[in-house]
Short mmCIF file of C-alpha atoms and ligand atoms in Angstrom, two decimals:
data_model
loop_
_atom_site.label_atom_id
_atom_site.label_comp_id
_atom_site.label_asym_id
_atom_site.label_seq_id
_atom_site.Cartn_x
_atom_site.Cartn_y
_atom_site.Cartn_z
CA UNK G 13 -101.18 10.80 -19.04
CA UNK G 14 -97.32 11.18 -20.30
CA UNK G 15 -94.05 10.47 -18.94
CA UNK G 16 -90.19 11.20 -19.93
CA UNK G 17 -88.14 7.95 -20.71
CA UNK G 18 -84.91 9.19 -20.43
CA UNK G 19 -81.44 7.55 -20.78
CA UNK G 20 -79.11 8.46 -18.90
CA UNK G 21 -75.52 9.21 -18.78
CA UNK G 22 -74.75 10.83 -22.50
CA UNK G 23 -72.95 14.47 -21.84
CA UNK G 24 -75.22 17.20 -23.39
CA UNK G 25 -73.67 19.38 -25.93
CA UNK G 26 -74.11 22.01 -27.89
CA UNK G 27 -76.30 25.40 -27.66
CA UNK G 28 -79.73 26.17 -26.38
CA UNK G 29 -81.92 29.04 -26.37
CA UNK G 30 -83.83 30.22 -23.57
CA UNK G 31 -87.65 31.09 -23.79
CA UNK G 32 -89.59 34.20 -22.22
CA UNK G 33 -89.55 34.13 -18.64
CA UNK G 34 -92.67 32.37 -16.88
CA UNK G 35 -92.86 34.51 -13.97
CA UNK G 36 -92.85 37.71 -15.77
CA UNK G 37 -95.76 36.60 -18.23
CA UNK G 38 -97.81 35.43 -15.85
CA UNK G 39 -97.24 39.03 -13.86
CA UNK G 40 -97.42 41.22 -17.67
CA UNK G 41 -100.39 39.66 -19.39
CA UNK G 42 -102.96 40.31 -16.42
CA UNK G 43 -100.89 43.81 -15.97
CA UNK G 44 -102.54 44.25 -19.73
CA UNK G 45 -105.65 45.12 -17.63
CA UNK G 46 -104.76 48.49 -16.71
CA UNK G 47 -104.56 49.32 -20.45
CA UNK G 48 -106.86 51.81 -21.98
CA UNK G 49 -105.06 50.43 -25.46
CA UNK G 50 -103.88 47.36 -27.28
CA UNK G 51 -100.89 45.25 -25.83
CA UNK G 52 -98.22 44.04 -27.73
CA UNK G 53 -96.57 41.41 -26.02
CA UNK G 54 -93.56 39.49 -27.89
CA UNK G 55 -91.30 36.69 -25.92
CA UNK G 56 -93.79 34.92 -24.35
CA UNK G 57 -93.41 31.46 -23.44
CA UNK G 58 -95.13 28.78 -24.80
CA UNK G 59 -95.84 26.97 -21.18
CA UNK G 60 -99.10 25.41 -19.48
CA UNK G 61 -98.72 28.38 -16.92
CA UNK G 62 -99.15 31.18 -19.71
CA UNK G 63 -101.90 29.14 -20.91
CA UNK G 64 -103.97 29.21 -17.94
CA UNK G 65 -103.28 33.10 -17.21
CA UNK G 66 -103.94 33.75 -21.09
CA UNK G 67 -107.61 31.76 -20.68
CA UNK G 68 -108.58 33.17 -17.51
CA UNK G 69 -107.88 36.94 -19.43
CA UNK G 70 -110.03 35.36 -22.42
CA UNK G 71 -113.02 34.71 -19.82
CA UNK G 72 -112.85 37.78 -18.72
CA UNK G 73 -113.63 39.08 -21.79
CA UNK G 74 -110.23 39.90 -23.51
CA UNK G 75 -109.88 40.21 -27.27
CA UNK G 76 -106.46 38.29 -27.71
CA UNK G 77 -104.73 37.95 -31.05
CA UNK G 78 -102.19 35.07 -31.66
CA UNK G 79 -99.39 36.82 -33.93
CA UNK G 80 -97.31 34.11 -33.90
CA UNK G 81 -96.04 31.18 -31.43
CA UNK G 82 -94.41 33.65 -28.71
CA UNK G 83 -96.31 36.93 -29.40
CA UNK G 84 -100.17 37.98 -28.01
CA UNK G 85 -101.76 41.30 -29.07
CA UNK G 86 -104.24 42.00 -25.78
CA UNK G 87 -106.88 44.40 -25.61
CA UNK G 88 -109.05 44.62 -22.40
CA UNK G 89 -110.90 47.91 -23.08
CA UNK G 90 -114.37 45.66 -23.55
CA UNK G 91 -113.83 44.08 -19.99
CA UNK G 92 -116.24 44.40 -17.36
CA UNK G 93 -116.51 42.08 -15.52
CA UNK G 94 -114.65 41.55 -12.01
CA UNK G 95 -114.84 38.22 -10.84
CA UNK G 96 -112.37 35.46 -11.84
CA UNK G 97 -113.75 32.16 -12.95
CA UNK G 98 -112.54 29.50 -10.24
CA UNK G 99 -111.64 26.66 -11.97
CA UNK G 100 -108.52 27.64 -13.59
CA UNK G 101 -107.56 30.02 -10.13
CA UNK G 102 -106.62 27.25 -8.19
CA UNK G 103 -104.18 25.71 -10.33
CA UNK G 104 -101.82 28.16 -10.53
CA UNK G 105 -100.30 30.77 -8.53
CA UNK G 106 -99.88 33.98 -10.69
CA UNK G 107 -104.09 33.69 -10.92
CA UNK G 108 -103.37 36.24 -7.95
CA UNK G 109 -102.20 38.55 -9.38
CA UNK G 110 -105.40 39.05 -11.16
CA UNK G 111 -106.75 40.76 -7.73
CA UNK G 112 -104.32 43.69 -8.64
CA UNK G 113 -104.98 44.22 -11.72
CA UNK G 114 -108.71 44.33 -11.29
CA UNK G 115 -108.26 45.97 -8.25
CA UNK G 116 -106.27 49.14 -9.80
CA UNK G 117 -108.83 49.08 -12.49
CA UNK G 118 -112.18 48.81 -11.28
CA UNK G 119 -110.97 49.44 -7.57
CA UNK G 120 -112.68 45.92 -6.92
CA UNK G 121 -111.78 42.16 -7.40
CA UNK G 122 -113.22 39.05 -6.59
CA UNK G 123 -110.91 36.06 -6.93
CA UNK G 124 -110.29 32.32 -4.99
CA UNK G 125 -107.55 31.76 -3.53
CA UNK G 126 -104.92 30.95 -5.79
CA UNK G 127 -102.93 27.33 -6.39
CA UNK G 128 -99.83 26.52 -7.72
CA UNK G 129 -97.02 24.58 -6.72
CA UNK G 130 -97.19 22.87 -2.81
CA UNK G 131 -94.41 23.57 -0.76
CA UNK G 132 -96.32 24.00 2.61
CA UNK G 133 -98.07 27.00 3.69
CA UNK G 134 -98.65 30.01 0.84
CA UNK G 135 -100.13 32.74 2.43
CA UNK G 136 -101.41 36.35 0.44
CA UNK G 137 -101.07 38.15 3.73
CA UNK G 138 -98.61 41.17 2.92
CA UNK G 139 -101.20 40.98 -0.62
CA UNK G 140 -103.65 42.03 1.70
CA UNK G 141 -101.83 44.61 3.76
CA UNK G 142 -100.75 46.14 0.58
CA UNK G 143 -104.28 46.17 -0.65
CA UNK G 144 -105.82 47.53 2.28
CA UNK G 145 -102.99 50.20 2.74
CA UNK G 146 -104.28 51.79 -0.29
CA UNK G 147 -107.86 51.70 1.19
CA UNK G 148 -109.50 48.24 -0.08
CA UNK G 149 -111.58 46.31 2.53
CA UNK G 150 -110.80 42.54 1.99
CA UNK G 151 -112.93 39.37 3.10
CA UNK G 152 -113.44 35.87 2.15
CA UNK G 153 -116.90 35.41 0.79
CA UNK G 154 -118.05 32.21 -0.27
CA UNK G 155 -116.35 29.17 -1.29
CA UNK G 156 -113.25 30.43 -0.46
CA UNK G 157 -113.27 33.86 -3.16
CA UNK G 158 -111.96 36.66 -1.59
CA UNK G 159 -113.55 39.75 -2.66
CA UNK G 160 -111.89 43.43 -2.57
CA UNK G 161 -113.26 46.64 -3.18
CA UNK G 162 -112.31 50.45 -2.23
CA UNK G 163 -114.32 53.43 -3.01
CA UNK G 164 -111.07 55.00 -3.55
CA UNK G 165 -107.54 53.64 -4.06
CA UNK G 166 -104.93 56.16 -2.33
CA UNK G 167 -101.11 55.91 -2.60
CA UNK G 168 -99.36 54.87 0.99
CA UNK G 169 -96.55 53.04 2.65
CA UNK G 170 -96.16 50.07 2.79
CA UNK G 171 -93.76 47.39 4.65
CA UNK G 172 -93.38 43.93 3.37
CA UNK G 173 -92.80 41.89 7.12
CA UNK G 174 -91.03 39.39 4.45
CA UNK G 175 -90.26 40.07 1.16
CA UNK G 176 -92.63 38.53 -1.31
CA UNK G 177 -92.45 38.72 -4.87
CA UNK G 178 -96.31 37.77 -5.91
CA UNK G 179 -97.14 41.04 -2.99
CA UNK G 180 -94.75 43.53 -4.79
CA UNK G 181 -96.69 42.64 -7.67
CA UNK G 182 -99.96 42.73 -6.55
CA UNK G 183 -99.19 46.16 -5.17
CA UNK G 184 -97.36 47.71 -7.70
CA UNK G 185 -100.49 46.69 -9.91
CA UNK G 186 -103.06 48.41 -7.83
CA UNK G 187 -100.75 51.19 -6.74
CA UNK G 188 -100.12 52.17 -10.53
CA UNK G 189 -103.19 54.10 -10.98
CA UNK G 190 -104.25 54.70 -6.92
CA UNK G 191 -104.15 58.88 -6.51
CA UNK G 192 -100.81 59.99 -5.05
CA UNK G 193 -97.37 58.28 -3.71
CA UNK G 194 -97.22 54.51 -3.25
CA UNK G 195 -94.48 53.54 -1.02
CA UNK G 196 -92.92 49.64 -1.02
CA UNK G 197 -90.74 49.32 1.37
CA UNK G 198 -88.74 45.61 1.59
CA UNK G 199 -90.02 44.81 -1.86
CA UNK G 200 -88.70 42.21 -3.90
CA UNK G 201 -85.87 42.87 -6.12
CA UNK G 202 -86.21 39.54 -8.61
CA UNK G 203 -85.90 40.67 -12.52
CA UNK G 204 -89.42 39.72 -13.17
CA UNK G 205 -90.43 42.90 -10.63
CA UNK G 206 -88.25 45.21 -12.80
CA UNK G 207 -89.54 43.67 -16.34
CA UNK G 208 -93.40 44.48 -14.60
CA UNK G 209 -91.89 48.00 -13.75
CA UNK G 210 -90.57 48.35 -17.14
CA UNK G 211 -94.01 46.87 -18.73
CA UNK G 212 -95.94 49.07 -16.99
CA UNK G 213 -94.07 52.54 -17.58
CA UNK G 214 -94.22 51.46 -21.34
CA UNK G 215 -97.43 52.22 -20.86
CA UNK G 216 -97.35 55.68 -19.02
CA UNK G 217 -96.80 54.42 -15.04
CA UNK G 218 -94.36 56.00 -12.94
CA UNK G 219 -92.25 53.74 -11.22
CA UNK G 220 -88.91 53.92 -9.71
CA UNK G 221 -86.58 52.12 -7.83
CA UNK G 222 -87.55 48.23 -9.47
CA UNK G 223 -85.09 46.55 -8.21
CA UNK G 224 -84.08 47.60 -5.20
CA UNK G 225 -85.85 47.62 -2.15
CA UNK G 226 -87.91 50.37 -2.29
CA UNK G 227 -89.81 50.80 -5.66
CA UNK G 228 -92.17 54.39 -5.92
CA UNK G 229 -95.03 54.50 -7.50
CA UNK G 230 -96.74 58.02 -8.73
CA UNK G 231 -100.60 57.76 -9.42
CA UNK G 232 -101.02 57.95 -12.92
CA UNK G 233 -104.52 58.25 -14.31
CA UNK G 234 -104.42 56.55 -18.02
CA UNK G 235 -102.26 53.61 -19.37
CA UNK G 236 -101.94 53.44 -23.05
CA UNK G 237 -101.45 50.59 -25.26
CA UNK G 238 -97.77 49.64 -25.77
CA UNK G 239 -95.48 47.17 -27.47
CA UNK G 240 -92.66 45.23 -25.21
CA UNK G 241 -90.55 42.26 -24.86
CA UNK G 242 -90.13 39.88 -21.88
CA UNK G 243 -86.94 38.96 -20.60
CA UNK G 244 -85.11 35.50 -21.20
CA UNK G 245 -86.21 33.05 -18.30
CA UNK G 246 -83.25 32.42 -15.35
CA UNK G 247 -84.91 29.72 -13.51
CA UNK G 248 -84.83 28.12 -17.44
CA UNK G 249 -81.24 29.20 -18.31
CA UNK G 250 -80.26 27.88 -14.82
CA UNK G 251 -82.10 24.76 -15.08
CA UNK G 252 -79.59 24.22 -18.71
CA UNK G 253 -76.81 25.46 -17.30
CA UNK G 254 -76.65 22.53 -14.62
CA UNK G 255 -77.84 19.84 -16.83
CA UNK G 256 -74.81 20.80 -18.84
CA UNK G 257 -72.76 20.55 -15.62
CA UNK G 258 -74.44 17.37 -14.15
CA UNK G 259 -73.87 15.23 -17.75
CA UNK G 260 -69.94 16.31 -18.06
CA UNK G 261 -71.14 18.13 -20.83
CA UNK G 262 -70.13 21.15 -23.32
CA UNK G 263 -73.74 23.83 -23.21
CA UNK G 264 -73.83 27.02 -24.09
CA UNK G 265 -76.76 28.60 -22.92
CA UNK G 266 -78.45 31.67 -25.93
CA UNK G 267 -80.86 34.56 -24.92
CA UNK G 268 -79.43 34.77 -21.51
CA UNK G 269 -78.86 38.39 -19.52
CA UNK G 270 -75.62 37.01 -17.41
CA UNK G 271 -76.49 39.43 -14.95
CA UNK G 272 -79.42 37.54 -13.45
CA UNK G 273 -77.29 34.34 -13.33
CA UNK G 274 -74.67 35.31 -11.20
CA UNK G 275 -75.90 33.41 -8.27
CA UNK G 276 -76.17 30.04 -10.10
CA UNK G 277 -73.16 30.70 -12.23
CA UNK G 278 -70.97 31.20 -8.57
CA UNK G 279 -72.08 27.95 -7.43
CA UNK G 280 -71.47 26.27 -10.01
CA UNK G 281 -67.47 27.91 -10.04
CA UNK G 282 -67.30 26.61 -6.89
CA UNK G 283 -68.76 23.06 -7.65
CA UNK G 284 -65.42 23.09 -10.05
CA UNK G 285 -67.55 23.56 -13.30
CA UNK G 286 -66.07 26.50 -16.32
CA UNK G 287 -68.65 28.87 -16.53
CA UNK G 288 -67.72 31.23 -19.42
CA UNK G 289 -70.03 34.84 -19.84
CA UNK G 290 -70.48 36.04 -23.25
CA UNK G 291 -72.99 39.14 -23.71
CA UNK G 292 -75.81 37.31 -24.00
CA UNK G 293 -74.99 33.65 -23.42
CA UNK G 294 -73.28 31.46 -20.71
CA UNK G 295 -70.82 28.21 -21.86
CA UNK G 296 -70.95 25.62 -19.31
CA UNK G 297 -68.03 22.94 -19.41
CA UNK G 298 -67.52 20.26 -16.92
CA UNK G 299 -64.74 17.77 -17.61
CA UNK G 300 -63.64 17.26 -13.74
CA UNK G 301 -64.80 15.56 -11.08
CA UNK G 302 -67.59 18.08 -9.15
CA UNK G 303 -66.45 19.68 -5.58
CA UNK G 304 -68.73 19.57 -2.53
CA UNK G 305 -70.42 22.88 -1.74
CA UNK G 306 -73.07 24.62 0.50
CA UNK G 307 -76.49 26.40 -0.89
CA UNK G 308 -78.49 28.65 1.06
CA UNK G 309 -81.54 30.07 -1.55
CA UNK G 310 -82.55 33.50 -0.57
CA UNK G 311 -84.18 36.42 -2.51
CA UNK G 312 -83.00 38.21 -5.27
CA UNK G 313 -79.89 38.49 -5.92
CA UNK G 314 -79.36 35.44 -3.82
CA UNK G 315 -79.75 31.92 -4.45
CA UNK G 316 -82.81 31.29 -6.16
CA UNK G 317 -85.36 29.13 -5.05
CA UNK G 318 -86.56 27.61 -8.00
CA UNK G 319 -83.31 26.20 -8.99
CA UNK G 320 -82.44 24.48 -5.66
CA UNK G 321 -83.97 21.24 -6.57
CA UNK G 322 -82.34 20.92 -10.16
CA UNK G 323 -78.67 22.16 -8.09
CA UNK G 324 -79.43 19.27 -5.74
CA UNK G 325 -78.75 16.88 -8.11
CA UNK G 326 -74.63 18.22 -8.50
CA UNK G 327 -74.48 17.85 -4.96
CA UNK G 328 -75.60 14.10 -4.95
CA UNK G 329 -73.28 13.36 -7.25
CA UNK G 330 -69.81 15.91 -5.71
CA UNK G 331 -67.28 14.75 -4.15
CA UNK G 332 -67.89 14.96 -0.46
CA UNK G 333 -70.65 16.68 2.18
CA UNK G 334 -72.74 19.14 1.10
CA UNK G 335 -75.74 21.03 2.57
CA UNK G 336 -78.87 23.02 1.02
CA UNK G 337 -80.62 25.40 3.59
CA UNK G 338 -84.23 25.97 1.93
CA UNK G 339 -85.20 29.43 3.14
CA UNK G 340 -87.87 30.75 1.22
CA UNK G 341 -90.15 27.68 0.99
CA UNK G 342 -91.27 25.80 4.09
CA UNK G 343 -91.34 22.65 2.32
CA UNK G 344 -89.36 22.43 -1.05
CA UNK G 345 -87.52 19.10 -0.21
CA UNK G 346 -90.52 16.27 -1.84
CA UNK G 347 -87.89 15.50 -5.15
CA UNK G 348 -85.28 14.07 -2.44
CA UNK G 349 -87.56 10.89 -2.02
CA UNK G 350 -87.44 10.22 -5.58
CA UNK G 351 -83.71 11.20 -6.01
CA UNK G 352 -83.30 8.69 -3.48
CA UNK G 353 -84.80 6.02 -5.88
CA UNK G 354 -82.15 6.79 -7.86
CA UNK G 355 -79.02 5.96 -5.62
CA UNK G 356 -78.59 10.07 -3.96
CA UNK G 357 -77.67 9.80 -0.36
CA UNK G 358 -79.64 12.63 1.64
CA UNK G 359 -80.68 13.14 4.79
CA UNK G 360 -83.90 15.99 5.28
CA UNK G 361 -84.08 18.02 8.78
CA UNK G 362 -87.02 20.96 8.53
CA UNK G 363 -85.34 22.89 5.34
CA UNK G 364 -81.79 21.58 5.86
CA UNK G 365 -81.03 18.61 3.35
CA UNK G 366 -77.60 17.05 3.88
CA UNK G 367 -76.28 15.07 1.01
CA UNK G 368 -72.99 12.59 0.78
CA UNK G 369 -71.79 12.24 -2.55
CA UNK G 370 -72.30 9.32 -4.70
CA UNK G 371 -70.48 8.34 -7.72
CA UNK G 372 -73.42 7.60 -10.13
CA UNK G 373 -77.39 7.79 -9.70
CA UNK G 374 -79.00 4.93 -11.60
CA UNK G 375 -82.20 5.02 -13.57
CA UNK G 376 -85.73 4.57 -12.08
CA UNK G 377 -88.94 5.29 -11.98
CA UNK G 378 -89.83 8.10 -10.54
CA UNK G 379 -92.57 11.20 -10.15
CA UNK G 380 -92.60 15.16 -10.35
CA UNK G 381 -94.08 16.96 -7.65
CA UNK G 382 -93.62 20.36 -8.36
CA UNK G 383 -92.60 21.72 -11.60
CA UNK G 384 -88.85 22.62 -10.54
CA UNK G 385 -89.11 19.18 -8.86
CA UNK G 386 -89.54 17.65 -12.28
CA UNK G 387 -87.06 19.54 -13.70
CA UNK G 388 -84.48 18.16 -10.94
CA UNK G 389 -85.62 14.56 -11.82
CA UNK G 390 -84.97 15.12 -15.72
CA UNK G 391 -81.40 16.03 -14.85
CA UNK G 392 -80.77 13.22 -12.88
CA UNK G 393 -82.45 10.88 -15.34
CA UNK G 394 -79.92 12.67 -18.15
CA UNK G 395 -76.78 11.96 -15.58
CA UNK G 396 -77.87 8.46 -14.32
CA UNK G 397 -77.01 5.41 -15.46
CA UNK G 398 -79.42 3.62 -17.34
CA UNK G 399 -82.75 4.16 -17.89
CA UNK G 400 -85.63 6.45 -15.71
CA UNK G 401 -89.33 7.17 -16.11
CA UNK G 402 -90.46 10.01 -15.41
CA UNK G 403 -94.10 10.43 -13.91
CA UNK G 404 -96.51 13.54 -14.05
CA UNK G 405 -94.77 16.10 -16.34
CA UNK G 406 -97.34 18.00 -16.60
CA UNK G 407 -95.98 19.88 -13.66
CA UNK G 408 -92.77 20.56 -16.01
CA UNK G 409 -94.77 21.69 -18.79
CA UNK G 410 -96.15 24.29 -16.57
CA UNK G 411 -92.71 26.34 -16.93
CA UNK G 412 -90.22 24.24 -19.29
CA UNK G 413 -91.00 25.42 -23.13
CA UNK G 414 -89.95 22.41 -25.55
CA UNK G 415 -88.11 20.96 -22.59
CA UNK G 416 -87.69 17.55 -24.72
CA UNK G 417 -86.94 19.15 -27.81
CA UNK G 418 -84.05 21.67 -26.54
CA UNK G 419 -82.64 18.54 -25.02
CA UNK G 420 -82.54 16.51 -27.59
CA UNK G 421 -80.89 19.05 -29.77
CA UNK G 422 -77.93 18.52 -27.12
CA UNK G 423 -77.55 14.95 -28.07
CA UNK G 424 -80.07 13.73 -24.84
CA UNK G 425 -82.07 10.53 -25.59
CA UNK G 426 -85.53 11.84 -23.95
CA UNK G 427 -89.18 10.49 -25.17
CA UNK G 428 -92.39 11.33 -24.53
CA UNK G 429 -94.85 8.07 -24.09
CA UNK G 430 -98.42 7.36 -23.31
CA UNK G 431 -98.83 6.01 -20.06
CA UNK G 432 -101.25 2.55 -20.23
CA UNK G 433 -100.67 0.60 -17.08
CA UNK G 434 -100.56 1.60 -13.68
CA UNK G 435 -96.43 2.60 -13.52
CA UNK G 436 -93.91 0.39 -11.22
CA UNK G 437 -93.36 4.24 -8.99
CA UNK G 438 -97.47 3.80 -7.90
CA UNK G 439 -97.04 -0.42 -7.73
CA UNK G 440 -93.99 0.16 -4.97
N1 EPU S 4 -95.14 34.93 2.02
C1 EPU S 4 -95.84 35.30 3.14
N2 EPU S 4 -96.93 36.12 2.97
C2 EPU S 4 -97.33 36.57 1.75
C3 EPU S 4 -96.60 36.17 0.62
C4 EPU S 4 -95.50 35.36 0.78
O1 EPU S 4 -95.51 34.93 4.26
O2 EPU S 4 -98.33 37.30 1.69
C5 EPU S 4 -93.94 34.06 2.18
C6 EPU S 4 -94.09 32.73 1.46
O3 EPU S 4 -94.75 31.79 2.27
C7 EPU S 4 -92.66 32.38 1.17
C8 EPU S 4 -91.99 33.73 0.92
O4 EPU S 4 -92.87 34.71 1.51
O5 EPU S 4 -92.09 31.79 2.30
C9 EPU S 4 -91.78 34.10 -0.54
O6 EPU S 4 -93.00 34.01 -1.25
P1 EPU S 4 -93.28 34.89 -2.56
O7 EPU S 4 -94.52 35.65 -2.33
O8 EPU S 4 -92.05 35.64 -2.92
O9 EPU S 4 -93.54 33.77 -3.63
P2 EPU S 4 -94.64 33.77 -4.79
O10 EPU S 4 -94.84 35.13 -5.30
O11 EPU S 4 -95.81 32.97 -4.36
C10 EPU S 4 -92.89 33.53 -6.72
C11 EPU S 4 -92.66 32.60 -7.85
C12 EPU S 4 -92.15 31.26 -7.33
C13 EPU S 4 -90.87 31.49 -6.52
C14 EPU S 4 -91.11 32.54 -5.43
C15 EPU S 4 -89.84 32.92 -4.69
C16 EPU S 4 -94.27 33.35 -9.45
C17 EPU S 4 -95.54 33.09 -10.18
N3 EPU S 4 -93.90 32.42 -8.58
O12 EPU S 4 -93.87 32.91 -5.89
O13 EPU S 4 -91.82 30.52 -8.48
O14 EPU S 4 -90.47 30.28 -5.90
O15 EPU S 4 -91.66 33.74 -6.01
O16 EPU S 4 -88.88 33.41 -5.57
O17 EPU S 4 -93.61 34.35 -9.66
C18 EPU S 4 -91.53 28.57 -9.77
O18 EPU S 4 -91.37 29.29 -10.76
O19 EPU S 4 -91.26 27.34 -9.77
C19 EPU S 4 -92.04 29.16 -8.54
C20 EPU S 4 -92.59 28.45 -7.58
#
């Protein structure tokens, strides 16, 4: 067991470059299935997340080549086999998308349900429509594995009742060889979905229309091997961009695509940061005091998710009332107990957090619960006064490459230690 020891309250600066995005690899390196060929995939980020994808492929029975820290060579011509080993399924979320890609290949699957982050309820519901739309039967089978087979994938229509980035996925990955015209309808629009699109027609798919809501997908029969590059992470970028903002700091932000940070970067405008776009890099100044303002996270291109809880911590600390309205997730609001500890004044009704505006936070001891939730509590720990311990980061290293070195390169005073005793946050 590990936890950060942060002290607080030094302004970050200087520049930072931003890994592969998580939730593209985790959607592109069990897309590798579909490949007749070998898979060159460069970018990749070096994160517990990838990990767990990359050793589920392995068991399998995936020949994967190491070509250096961020690039995999994957060939999956010699697998066979259909069923996922559970143990590493239920701790993360993207082992779903695994029922796609063995779906479209072997037109069956057999998978448990998948883990990941807890934030209430995570159904695969519209996964399932999607997969019997193109003519799978679905069931749960024993000890919770679901098991899908079709004699016969055929393209259809399909309407997302929300829209879902893990279904457009799953769909798009057993649509890409199913005979005829697949249909999404209300897909999700996120960059990862068009990076997948752009993956797979590297290969030989036809796919149009990633990235807006309706992506068509043609039947193809083969995939070939191919070479490709995954796109910088936003959620990452983001996460940099307001620890740059929450210190007072001076960050600019390398590897970026501006584009995909236009939500995050708007916000932060408006919380009365500089935000200055290069072509592939954002600079992030704050010298002012920071301005209240309202966050509603929606899909792509709204607010994202994932970086509500590290944007919570601005808001603690603005001048004034400000409120977060959590859409997506039924319960993404477990951080504000901890950001409590550390002097934040909010108030939690369903998915509406209210917070008044404090001066400083102070160091404490606190613990992640979800891997953006850890990220949030980093951040404050960098902007607090004094000192704060930082419990289970092993939910940050599920997404966060390096996340103490690129931080320390920006003048932070982060360490990792060995936890011995049982910590003051479990004592209180
Ligand atoms: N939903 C359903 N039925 C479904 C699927 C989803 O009702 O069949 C609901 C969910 O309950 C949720 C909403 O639809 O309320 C959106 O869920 P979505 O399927 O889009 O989320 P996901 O695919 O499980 C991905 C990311 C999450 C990110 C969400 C939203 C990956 C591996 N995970 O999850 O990322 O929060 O999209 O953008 O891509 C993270 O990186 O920290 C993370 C949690």
């Amino acid at each position: 067991m590990e936890k950060f020891v942060i002290q607080g309250g030094r302004p970050l600066y200087g520049s930072v470059s931003v890994s592969g995005a998580k939730n593209a690899a985790v959607a592109i390196i069990p897309a590798c299935i579909l490949s007749d060929g070998v898979c060159r995939i460069e970018n990749i980020p070096n994160i517990l997340d990838v990990s767990s994808i990359v050793r589920i492929l392995h068991q399998l029975g995936a020949d994967i080549r190491m070509i250096n820290k961020s690039t995999l060579e994957i060939d999956c011509s010699n697998i066979r086999d259909y069923v996922v080993p559970d143990d590493l399924v239920r701790k993360i979320r993207a082992s779903a998308y695994f029922m796609g890609a063995l779906l479209g290949k072997f037109s069956k699957a057999r998978v448990s349900m998948p883990g990941g982050c807890d934030f209430g309820v995570r159904p695969i519901d519209q996964h399932i429509k999607g997969f019997e739309a193109l003519g799978a039967s679905v069931s749960l089978v024993r000890h919770g594995m679901i098991d899908i087979h079709a004699e016969k994938l055929t393209g259809s229509q399909i309407y997302l009742d929300v829209v879902s980035v893990g279904a457009t996925v799953n769909i798009m990955l057993a649509a890409v060889k199913a005979e005829g015209l697949t249909v999404i309808e209300n897909a999700a629009k996120e960059p990862h979905i068009v990076d997948l699109a752009n993956f797979l027609n590297s290969m030989g798919a036809d796919i149009m229309g990633a990235g807006t809501d309706v992506i068509k997908i043609r039947g193809v029969k083969t995939l070939k091997g191919t070479t490709y590059s995954i796109i910088p992470d936003q959620i990452e970028a983001g996460t940099y961009m307001v620890a740059a903002a929450a210190t007072g700091g001076d960050v600019t932000v390398h590897n970026v695509i501006p584009k995909h940070l236009e939500a995050i970067t708007a916000k932060l405008i408006e919380l009365g940061v500089d935000v200055a776009e290069g072509d592939d890099s954002v600079r992030v100044r704050r010298t002012g005091q920071l301005q209240k303002c309202n966050i509603k996270t929606m899909p792509h291109p709204g607010f994202p998710t994932d970086l509500h809880p590290p944007v919570a911590v601005l808001l603690a600390l603005a001048n004034g009332t400000s409120i977060i309205n959590e859409s997506v997730w039924e319960n993404r609001f477990r951080y504000v107990e901890e950001l409590r500890r550390m002097g934040a004044q909010v108030q939690v009704d369903g998915k509406i957090a209210v917070f008044e505006g404090v001066k400083n936070l102070t160091g404490a001891c606190v613990k992640c619960s979800d891997l953006r939730a850890g990220a949030a509590l980093v951040i404050a720990g960098l902007a607090a006064v004094g000192t704060t311990e930082i419990e289970d980061i092993q939910h940050i290293e599920r997404g966060y490459e390096d996340i103490e070195a690129k931080l320390e390169s920006l003048g932070a005073s982060i360490k990792r230690v060995r936890v011995k005793e049982p910590s003051m946050a479990k004592a209180l």
